[in-house]
Every structure is written in structure tokens, then in C-alpha cells.
Amino acid sequence: MLRENINNAVKDAMRAKDERKLSTLRMVNSTIKNADIAARGEGKPPLSDADLLGVFQKMIKQRQESVELYDKGGRAELAAGEREEIAIISAYLPKQMAEADVKAAIAAVIAETNAQGMKDMGKVVAALKTKYAGQMDFGKASGLVKAALSS
């Protein structure tokens, strides 16, 4: 589904002559193909939509790091370009959960998995990734899981 949406958006960007969107979506397609090739090399099937959401989040994180570096280096035009790419890629992610919702989801998963302490953190984070792929920042969520399990 995501692949089809992106391919249709590439065609629309071509028709609209939107160069930034077109180049960004082509880059996204290229990244997807590279990830599929890597998965095939490991004997896995092509990436599912949930796996693609993880790839998109990784792409966004890379761009956010670039924006910080460009801002520090006084390269506003490059930072603006990265921000545009972030906006284009983010359009294909589901709506991000609010922090209160993330905390509620963590509490529910802890209860479901009967997590007792820090030794169960991996189990909880894995369950969250399965249920809420693309809907939360797992870097922040793992900190919240740690806090919940240590209390």
C-alpha cells in the first residue's frame, strides 16, 4: 500500500513539476529498494508496510541530524532543504501518538507482557514496535519504558 502511494505521488510530482518532492520521493523509492535487496540477501521477504515505517523514521532522523549540523554551520539553505524532505517523508507516516497516549500504551504492554523489571525492557519495547510501528518515537518510548519499569 505504501509503495503504491509513493509511486503514485512520484507520478503526481512529475506532472506538477515539483522538483523537490520528485527528487525526495525518488530517493525514498531507492531506499526502499535497497532495504528490500538487503532483506533478500538475508533470506527475508520484501519489507512490509510496518517495516517501511521504520525505514521512513530512520530517514527522518538522519535528516533531523543534518538540520542540526547545517544550523550550527550557518547553512540555512541546506537546513531548509532537509526540512522540506522531512515534511515530504513524514506525510507517509501515521499520525504520531501524544505523550499521554504513549504512556498509556506502555502501561498496557507492561501489563500484557507481565514485565517485572529492567530485564523485561526488551520484551516490552519489541511488543510496542509490533503494535505501534510508525506511531511513536521509540527512542523516547524506550526512556519512558525504562522509567516505568524502574519504578
Tab-separated table of N, CA and C in Angstrom:
chain	number	residue	atom	x	y	z
A	1	MET	N	0.823	-1.187	0.000
A	1	MET	CA	0.000	0.000	0.000
A	1	MET	C	0.871	1.257	0.000
A	2	LEU	N	1.850	1.307	0.904
A	2	LEU	CA	2.735	2.475	0.962
A	2	LEU	C	3.512	2.640	-0.340
A	3	ARG	N	4.017	1.533	-0.853
A	3	ARG	CA	4.791	1.592	-2.108
A	3	ARG	C	3.937	2.180	-3.231
A	4	GLU	N	2.693	1.716	-3.294
A	4	GLU	CA	1.784	2.191	-4.338
A	4	GLU	C	1.511	3.690	-4.177
A	5	ASN	N	1.302	4.129	-2.931
A	5	ASN	CA	1.060	5.551	-2.666
A	5	ASN	C	2.259	6.395	-3.080
A	6	ILE	N	3.438	5.917	-2.792
A	6	ILE	CA	4.650	6.670	-3.135
A	6	ILE	C	4.831	6.721	-4.647
A	7	ASN	N	4.612	5.593	-5.320
A	7	ASN	CA	4.742	5.584	-6.782
A	7	ASN	C	3.730	6.523	-7.436
A	8	ASN	N	2.517	6.570	-6.907
A	8	ASN	CA	1.514	7.499	-7.433
A	8	ASN	C	1.924	8.948	-7.167
A	9	ALA	N	2.507	9.188	-5.989
A	9	ALA	CA	2.961	10.541	-5.662
A	9	ALA	C	4.112	10.970	-6.562
A	10	VAL	N	4.956	10.026	-6.967
A	10	VAL	CA	6.049	10.340	-7.905
A	10	VAL	C	5.452	10.817	-9.226
A	11	LYS	N	4.452	10.108	-9.686
A	11	LYS	CA	3.804	10.490	-10.960
A	11	LYS	C	3.162	11.868	-10.834
A	12	ASP	N	2.488	12.112	-9.703
A	12	ASP	CA	1.852	13.416	-9.486
A	12	ASP	C	2.897	14.532	-9.438
A	13	ALA	N	4.015	14.274	-8.777
A	13	ALA	CA	5.080	15.280	-8.684
A	13	ALA	C	5.672	15.572	-10.051
A	14	MET	N	5.764	14.540	-10.887
A	14	MET	CA	6.258	14.745	-12.263
A	14	MET	C	5.302	15.647	-13.035
A	15	ARG	N	4.020	15.342	-12.907
A	15	ARG	CA	3.019	16.140	-13.622
A	15	ARG	C	3.018	17.586	-13.133
A	16	ALA	N	3.205	17.770	-11.821
A	16	ALA	CA	3.173	19.110	-11.241
A	16	ALA	C	4.513	19.830	-11.372
A	17	LYS	N	5.526	19.104	-11.851
A	17	LYS	CA	6.883	19.645	-11.990
A	17	LYS	C	7.426	20.166	-10.648
A	18	ASP	N	7.115	19.407	-9.590
A	18	ASP	CA	7.593	19.723	-8.243
A	18	ASP	C	8.911	18.977	-8.034
A	19	GLU	N	10.009	19.662	-8.342
A	19	GLU	CA	11.321	19.021	-8.335
A	19	GLU	C	11.726	18.510	-6.959
A	20	ARG	N	11.491	19.278	-5.897
A	20	ARG	CA	11.892	18.858	-4.548
A	20	ARG	C	11.158	17.585	-4.156
A	21	LYS	N	9.855	17.570	-4.359
A	21	LYS	CA	9.062	16.399	-3.992
A	21	LYS	C	9.459	15.197	-4.837
A	22	LEU	N	9.662	15.428	-6.127
A	22	LEU	CA	10.031	14.345	-7.029
A	22	LEU	C	11.363	13.730	-6.621
A	23	SER	N	12.362	14.555	-6.364
A	23	SER	CA	13.679	14.008	-6.001
A	23	SER	C	13.617	13.288	-4.647
A	24	THR	N	12.845	13.838	-3.715
A	24	THR	CA	12.723	13.200	-2.398
A	24	THR	C	12.023	11.848	-2.523
A	25	LEU	N	10.949	11.790	-3.278
A	25	LEU	CA	10.218	10.529	-3.428
A	25	LEU	C	11.036	9.494	-4.196
A	26	ARG	N	11.824	9.941	-5.155
A	26	ARG	CA	12.706	9.003	-5.851
A	26	ARG	C	13.753	8.447	-4.892
A	27	MET	N	14.249	9.308	-4.007
A	27	MET	CA	15.211	8.868	-3.004
A	27	MET	C	14.544	7.850	-2.060
A	28	VAL	N	13.302	8.110	-1.683
A	28	VAL	CA	12.570	7.184	-0.822
A	28	VAL	C	12.422	5.831	-1.524
A	29	ASN	N	12.047	5.852	-2.793
A	29	ASN	CA	11.919	4.605	-3.561
A	29	ASN	C	13.247	3.859	-3.615
A	30	SER	N	14.316	4.594	-3.816
A	30	SER	CA	15.646	3.990	-3.863
A	30	SER	C	15.996	3.341	-2.529
A	31	THR	N	15.695	4.029	-1.434
A	31	THR	CA	15.971	3.489	-0.104
A	31	THR	C	15.149	2.226	0.139
A	32	ILE	N	13.901	2.233	-0.301
A	32	ILE	CA	13.045	1.053	-0.150
A	32	ILE	C	13.637	-0.122	-0.935
A	33	LYS	N	14.055	0.138	-2.166
A	33	LYS	CA	14.630	-0.937	-2.989
A	33	LYS	C	15.903	-1.481	-2.356
A	34	ASN	N	16.748	-0.592	-1.820
A	34	ASN	CA	17.969	-1.042	-1.155
A	34	ASN	C	17.651	-1.893	0.065
A	35	ALA	N	16.639	-1.489	0.831
A	35	ALA	CA	16.240	-2.260	2.017
A	35	ALA	C	15.682	-3.622	1.599
A	36	ASP	N	14.927	-3.662	0.504
A	36	ASP	CA	14.397	-4.938	0.007
A	36	ASP	C	15.539	-5.862	-0.426
A	37	ILE	N	16.530	-5.297	-1.094
A	37	ILE	CA	17.681	-6.087	-1.538
A	37	ILE	C	18.436	-6.637	-0.333
A	38	ALA	N	18.609	-5.799	0.686
A	38	ALA	CA	19.288	-6.255	1.906
A	38	ALA	C	18.492	-7.375	2.575
A	39	ALA	N	17.173	-7.232	2.623
A	39	ALA	CA	16.327	-8.263	3.227
A	39	ALA	C	16.419	-9.560	2.424
A	40	ARG	N	16.420	-9.445	1.099
A	40	ARG	CA	16.510	-10.628	0.249
A	40	ARG	C	17.834	-11.347	0.481
A	41	GLY	N	18.909	-10.574	0.674
A	41	GLY	CA	20.216	-11.160	0.943
A	41	GLY	C	20.237	-11.951	2.241
A	42	GLU	N	19.372	-11.584	3.172
A	42	GLU	CA	19.265	-12.294	4.448
A	42	GLU	C	18.206	-13.396	4.388
A	43	GLY	N	17.637	-13.616	3.204
A	43	GLY	CA	16.637	-14.662	3.040
A	43	GLY	C	15.257	-14.268	3.526
A	44	LYS	N	15.006	-12.961	3.663
A	44	LYS	CA	13.713	-12.482	4.138
A	44	LYS	C	12.872	-12.004	2.951
A	45	PRO	N	11.551	-11.927	3.133
A	45	PRO	CA	10.689	-11.396	2.062
A	45	PRO	C	10.838	-9.873	1.966
A	46	PRO	N	10.289	-9.268	0.908
A	46	PRO	CA	10.324	-7.797	0.819
A	46	PRO	C	9.679	-7.179	2.051
A	47	LEU	N	10.085	-5.976	2.359
A	47	LEU	CA	9.619	-5.309	3.573
A	47	LEU	C	8.113	-5.064	3.539
A	48	SER	N	7.498	-5.255	4.695
A	48	SER	CA	6.070	-4.967	4.836
A	48	SER	C	5.896	-3.472	5.078
A	49	ASP	N	4.650	-3.023	5.084
A	49	ASP	CA	4.388	-1.605	5.360
A	49	ASP	C	4.909	-1.209	6.737
A	50	ALA	N	4.779	-2.084	7.727
A	50	ALA	CA	5.266	-1.779	9.072
A	50	ALA	C	6.785	-1.611	9.067
A	51	ASP	N	7.468	-2.462	8.308
A	51	ASP	CA	8.931	-2.338	8.193
A	51	ASP	C	9.306	-1.042	7.490
A	52	LEU	N	8.522	-0.676	6.484
A	52	LEU	CA	8.793	0.558	5.744
A	52	LEU	C	8.651	1.778	6.643
A	53	LEU	N	7.716	1.736	7.578
A	53	LEU	CA	7.553	2.855	8.509
A	53	LEU	C	8.834	3.061	9.310
A	54	GLY	N	9.466	1.968	9.705
A	54	GLY	CA	10.740	2.060	10.409
A	54	GLY	C	11.818	2.667	9.537
A	55	VAL	N	11.832	2.298	8.261
A	55	VAL	CA	12.798	2.865	7.314
A	55	VAL	C	12.558	4.370	7.174
A	56	PHE	N	11.293	4.769	7.089
A	56	PHE	CA	10.972	6.196	6.955
A	56	PHE	C	11.398	6.971	8.192
A	57	GLN	N	11.168	6.385	9.368
A	57	GLN	CA	11.564	7.066	10.604
A	57	GLN	C	13.078	7.247	10.653
A	58	LYS	N	13.789	6.251	10.184
A	58	LYS	CA	15.251	6.335	10.147
A	58	LYS	C	15.698	7.451	9.197
A	59	MET	N	15.035	7.548	8.044
A	59	MET	CA	15.356	8.609	7.080
A	59	MET	C	15.098	9.980	7.695
A	60	ILE	N	13.999	10.109	8.404
A	60	ILE	CA	13.654	11.386	9.035
A	60	ILE	C	14.675	11.741	10.104
A	61	LYS	N	15.063	10.755	10.886
A	61	LYS	CA	16.048	11.004	11.942
A	61	LYS	C	17.375	11.475	11.338
A	62	GLN	N	17.794	10.868	10.239
A	62	GLN	CA	19.029	11.279	9.573
A	62	GLN	C	18.929	12.736	9.125
A	63	ARG	N	17.779	13.108	8.596
A	63	ARG	CA	17.594	14.477	8.125
A	63	ARG	C	17.550	15.470	9.288
A	64	GLN	N	16.958	15.051	10.400
A	64	GLN	CA	16.926	15.932	11.569
A	64	GLN	C	18.334	16.187	12.093
A	65	GLU	N	19.179	15.162	12.058
A	65	GLU	CA	20.568	15.333	12.469
A	65	GLU	C	21.290	16.280	11.509
A	66	SER	N	20.996	16.151	10.222
A	66	SER	CA	21.607	17.040	9.231
A	66	SER	C	21.170	18.480	9.448
A	67	VAL	N	19.897	18.675	9.757
A	67	VAL	CA	19.377	20.023	10.002
A	67	VAL	C	20.143	20.667	11.155
A	68	GLU	N	20.350	19.913	12.228
A	68	GLU	CA	21.094	20.451	13.374
A	68	GLU	C	22.497	20.870	12.960
A	69	LEU	N	23.164	20.018	12.196
A	69	LEU	CA	24.525	20.338	11.759
A	69	LEU	C	24.539	21.546	10.831
A	70	TYR	N	23.590	21.613	9.915
A	70	TYR	CA	23.529	22.752	8.992
A	70	TYR	C	23.232	24.044	9.747
A	71	ASP	N	22.337	23.975	10.732
A	71	ASP	CA	22.022	25.167	11.520
A	71	ASP	C	23.255	25.640	12.280
A	72	LYS	N	23.988	24.703	12.866
A	72	LYS	CA	25.209	25.066	13.602
A	72	LYS	C	26.257	25.656	12.673
A	73	GLY	N	26.284	25.162	11.444
A	73	GLY	CA	27.275	25.622	10.473
A	73	GLY	C	26.842	26.857	9.696
A	74	GLY	N	25.660	27.389	9.992
A	74	GLY	CA	25.196	28.588	9.298
A	74	GLY	C	24.771	28.335	7.863
A	75	ARG	N	24.335	27.125	7.565
A	75	ARG	CA	23.917	26.783	6.199
A	75	ARG	C	22.391	26.668	6.146
A	76	ALA	N	21.737	27.810	6.262
A	76	ALA	CA	20.279	27.853	6.353
A	76	ALA	C	19.602	27.250	5.126
A	77	GLU	N	20.169	27.458	3.932
A	77	GLU	CA	19.532	26.941	2.709
A	77	GLU	C	19.545	25.415	2.686
A	78	LEU	N	20.622	24.807	3.166
A	78	LEU	CA	20.681	23.343	3.212
A	78	LEU	C	19.746	22.798	4.296
A	79	ALA	N	19.682	23.487	5.430
A	79	ALA	CA	18.779	23.074	6.507
A	79	ALA	C	17.330	23.142	6.031
A	80	ALA	N	16.995	24.184	5.287
A	80	ALA	CA	15.625	24.317	4.770
A	80	ALA	C	15.287	23.168	3.822
A	81	GLY	N	16.233	22.783	2.986
A	81	GLY	CA	16.017	21.658	2.072
A	81	GLY	C	15.762	20.358	2.824
A	82	GLU	N	16.519	20.143	3.882
A	82	GLU	CA	16.329	18.937	4.697
A	82	GLU	C	14.961	18.958	5.377
A	83	ARG	N	14.557	20.131	5.854
A	83	ARG	CA	13.239	20.250	6.498
A	83	ARG	C	12.121	19.931	5.503
A	84	GLU	N	12.281	20.370	4.259
A	84	GLU	CA	11.283	20.061	3.231
A	84	GLU	C	11.208	18.550	3.010
A	85	GLU	N	12.371	17.892	2.978
A	85	GLU	CA	12.384	16.439	2.797
A	85	GLU	C	11.707	15.741	3.979
A	86	ILE	N	11.957	16.241	5.195
A	86	ILE	CA	11.316	15.664	6.381
A	86	ILE	C	9.797	15.754	6.249
A	87	ALA	N	9.314	16.909	5.797
A	87	ALA	CA	7.860	17.099	5.654
A	87	ALA	C	7.284	16.134	4.617
A	88	ILE	N	8.002	15.929	3.527
A	88	ILE	CA	7.520	15.042	2.461
A	88	ILE	C	7.478	13.596	2.956
A	89	ILE	N	8.536	13.156	3.616
A	89	ILE	CA	8.594	11.775	4.102
A	89	ILE	C	7.575	11.568	5.227
A	90	SER	N	7.436	12.553	6.106
A	90	SER	CA	6.513	12.441	7.244
A	90	SER	C	5.069	12.255	6.799
A	91	ALA	N	4.741	12.730	5.606
A	91	ALA	CA	3.375	12.607	5.105
A	91	ALA	C	2.962	11.143	4.960
A	92	TYR	N	3.942	10.215	4.889
A	92	TYR	CA	3.635	8.801	4.704
A	92	TYR	C	3.640	8.021	6.016
A	93	LEU	N	3.903	8.714	7.113
A	93	LEU	CA	3.850	8.077	8.422
A	93	LEU	C	2.476	8.285	9.040
A	94	PRO	N	2.028	7.337	9.851
A	94	PRO	CA	0.765	7.570	10.558
A	94	PRO	C	0.949	8.706	11.563
A	95	LYS	N	-0.151	9.252	12.006
A	95	LYS	CA	-0.106	10.340	12.983
A	95	LYS	C	0.619	9.850	14.231
A	96	GLN	N	1.540	10.664	14.734
A	96	GLN	CA	2.302	10.302	15.921
A	96	GLN	C	1.413	10.392	17.160
A	97	MET	N	1.629	9.471	18.077
A	97	MET	CA	0.840	9.432	19.308
A	97	MET	C	1.298	10.539	20.254
A	98	ALA	N	0.358	11.088	21.002
A	98	ALA	CA	0.685	12.081	22.026
A	98	ALA	C	1.394	11.372	23.177
A	99	GLU	N	2.143	12.136	23.975
A	99	GLU	CA	2.922	11.524	25.051
A	99	GLU	C	2.034	10.767	26.045
A	100	ALA	N	0.857	11.311	26.337
A	100	ALA	CA	-0.057	10.629	27.259
A	100	ALA	C	-0.500	9.284	26.684
A	101	ASP	N	-0.754	9.252	25.370
A	101	ASP	CA	-1.144	8.006	24.717
A	101	ASP	C	-0.001	6.997	24.727
A	102	VAL	N	1.224	7.508	24.535
A	102	VAL	CA	2.402	6.633	24.560
A	102	VAL	C	2.537	5.997	25.944
A	103	LYS	N	2.375	6.813	26.978
A	103	LYS	CA	2.481	6.295	28.351
A	103	LYS	C	1.392	5.254	28.624
A	104	ALA	N	0.185	5.496	28.134
A	104	ALA	CA	-0.907	4.542	28.326
A	104	ALA	C	-0.612	3.239	27.588
A	105	ALA	N	-0.066	3.348	26.373
A	105	ALA	CA	0.278	2.158	25.586
A	105	ALA	C	1.377	1.360	26.292
A	106	ILE	N	2.351	2.078	26.856
A	106	ILE	CA	3.437	1.404	27.581
A	106	ILE	C	2.872	0.656	28.785
A	107	ALA	N	1.997	1.309	29.535
A	107	ALA	CA	1.395	0.667	30.708
A	107	ALA	C	0.617	-0.586	30.295
A	108	ALA	N	-0.114	-0.491	29.194
A	108	ALA	CA	-0.896	-1.635	28.725
A	108	ALA	C	0.023	-2.792	28.309
A	109	VAL	N	1.098	-2.487	27.597
A	109	VAL	CA	2.015	-3.532	27.142
A	109	VAL	C	2.748	-4.158	28.331
A	110	ILE	N	3.109	-3.346	29.315
A	110	ILE	CA	3.757	-3.886	30.520
A	110	ILE	C	2.815	-4.869	31.209
A	111	ALA	N	1.538	-4.511	31.283
A	111	ALA	CA	0.555	-5.405	31.912
A	111	ALA	C	0.380	-6.688	31.090
A	112	GLU	N	0.309	-6.543	29.761
A	112	GLU	CA	0.119	-7.704	28.887
A	112	GLU	C	1.279	-8.682	28.971
A	113	THR	N	2.501	-8.133	29.012
A	113	THR	CA	3.691	-8.987	28.991
A	113	THR	C	4.134	-9.410	30.384
A	114	ASN	N	3.433	-8.933	31.407
A	114	ASN	CA	3.800	-9.220	32.798
A	114	ASN	C	5.249	-8.859	33.091
A	115	ALA	N	5.668	-7.729	32.552
A	115	ALA	CA	7.047	-7.270	32.756
A	115	ALA	C	7.230	-6.885	34.225
A	116	GLN	N	8.331	-7.364	34.807
A	116	GLN	CA	8.579	-7.145	36.229
A	116	GLN	C	9.657	-6.109	36.496
A	117	GLY	N	10.623	-5.998	35.621
A	117	GLY	CA	11.716	-5.065	35.878
A	117	GLY	C	12.517	-4.804	34.619
A	118	MET	N	13.706	-4.269	34.811
A	118	MET	CA	14.540	-3.868	33.683
A	118	MET	C	14.894	-5.046	32.774
A	119	LYS	N	14.924	-6.250	33.319
A	119	LYS	CA	15.271	-7.408	32.492
A	119	LYS	C	14.223	-7.651	31.400
A	120	ASP	N	13.033	-7.127	31.574
A	120	ASP	CA	11.949	-7.314	30.597
A	120	ASP	C	11.806	-6.134	29.628
A	121	MET	N	12.724	-5.173	29.692
A	121	MET	CA	12.595	-3.972	28.861
A	121	MET	C	12.575	-4.318	27.368
A	122	GLY	N	13.440	-5.225	26.939
A	122	GLY	CA	13.493	-5.611	25.527
A	122	GLY	C	12.181	-6.208	25.051
A	123	LYS	N	11.576	-7.017	25.902
A	123	LYS	CA	10.303	-7.651	25.565
A	123	LYS	C	9.212	-6.589	25.392
A	124	VAL	N	9.209	-5.590	26.269
A	124	VAL	CA	8.195	-4.530	26.215
A	124	VAL	C	8.386	-3.667	24.972
A	125	VAL	N	9.627	-3.262	24.707
A	125	VAL	CA	9.898	-2.417	23.536
A	125	VAL	C	9.571	-3.164	22.247
A	126	ALA	N	9.902	-4.458	22.188
A	126	ALA	CA	9.577	-5.255	20.998
A	126	ALA	C	8.072	-5.318	20.772
A	127	ALA	N	7.314	-5.494	21.847
A	127	ALA	CA	5.851	-5.532	21.724
A	127	ALA	C	5.313	-4.181	21.259
A	128	LEU	N	5.900	-3.098	21.777
A	128	LEU	CA	5.472	-1.760	21.341
A	128	LEU	C	5.755	-1.560	19.859
A	129	LYS	N	6.921	-1.999	19.410
A	129	LYS	CA	7.286	-1.841	17.993
A	129	LYS	C	6.341	-2.628	17.102
A	130	THR	N	5.912	-3.774	17.571
A	130	THR	CA	4.982	-4.588	16.790
A	130	THR	C	3.616	-3.914	16.685
A	131	LYS	N	3.133	-3.403	17.807
A	131	LYS	CA	1.786	-2.827	17.838
A	131	LYS	C	1.707	-1.406	17.295
A	132	TYR	N	2.756	-0.617	17.522
A	132	TYR	CA	2.673	0.818	17.237
A	132	TYR	C	3.750	1.293	16.267
A	133	ALA	N	4.112	0.471	15.304
A	133	ALA	CA	5.148	0.839	14.346
A	133	ALA	C	4.776	2.140	13.636
A	134	GLY	N	5.700	3.073	13.644
A	134	GLY	CA	5.496	4.340	12.957
A	134	GLY	C	4.667	5.350	13.717
A	135	GLN	N	4.088	4.961	14.832
A	135	GLN	CA	3.200	5.865	15.545
A	135	GLN	C	3.862	6.554	16.727
A	136	MET	N	5.055	6.073	17.107
A	136	MET	CA	5.741	6.710	18.231
A	136	MET	C	7.241	6.697	17.988
A	137	ASP	N	7.930	7.625	18.638
A	137	ASP	CA	9.386	7.702	18.584
A	137	ASP	C	9.906	6.697	19.611
A	138	PHE	N	10.505	5.613	19.133
A	138	PHE	CA	10.916	4.554	20.046
A	138	PHE	C	12.143	4.934	20.866
A	139	GLY	N	12.879	5.950	20.444
A	139	GLY	CA	13.975	6.461	21.263
A	139	GLY	C	13.429	7.048	22.550
A	140	LYS	N	12.392	7.870	22.415
A	140	LYS	CA	11.749	8.460	23.591
A	140	LYS	C	10.959	7.404	24.359
A	141	ALA	N	10.307	6.515	23.620
A	141	ALA	CA	9.478	5.497	24.262
A	141	ALA	C	10.321	4.566	25.124
A	142	SER	N	11.534	4.235	24.675
A	142	SER	CA	12.364	3.343	25.483
A	142	SER	C	12.746	4.000	26.795
A	143	GLY	N	12.950	5.319	26.804
A	143	GLY	CA	13.210	6.029	28.050
A	143	GLY	C	12.011	5.970	28.982
A	144	LEU	N	10.821	6.108	28.409
A	144	LEU	CA	9.601	6.023	29.209
A	144	LEU	C	9.386	4.596	29.755
A	145	VAL	N	9.722	3.592	28.933
A	145	VAL	CA	9.611	2.206	29.382
A	145	VAL	C	10.571	1.974	30.551
A	146	LYS	N	11.781	2.468	30.389
A	146	LYS	CA	12.796	2.326	31.454
A	146	LYS	C	12.306	2.942	32.759
A	147	ALA	N	11.745	4.134	32.642
A	147	ALA	CA	11.229	4.824	33.834
A	147	ALA	C	10.078	4.031	34.463
A	148	ALA	N	9.196	3.495	33.621
A	148	ALA	CA	8.051	2.741	34.130
A	148	ALA	C	8.480	1.442	34.803
A	149	LEU	N	9.492	0.790	34.238
A	149	LEU	CA	9.928	-0.493	34.795
A	149	LEU	C	10.795	-0.326	36.039
A	150	SER	N	11.462	0.812	36.165
A	150	SER	CA	12.345	1.005	37.315
A	150	SER	C	11.585	1.540	38.527
A	151	SER	N	10.326	1.944	38.331
A	151	SER	CA	9.565	2.485	39.485
A	151	SER	C	8.764	1.417	40.191
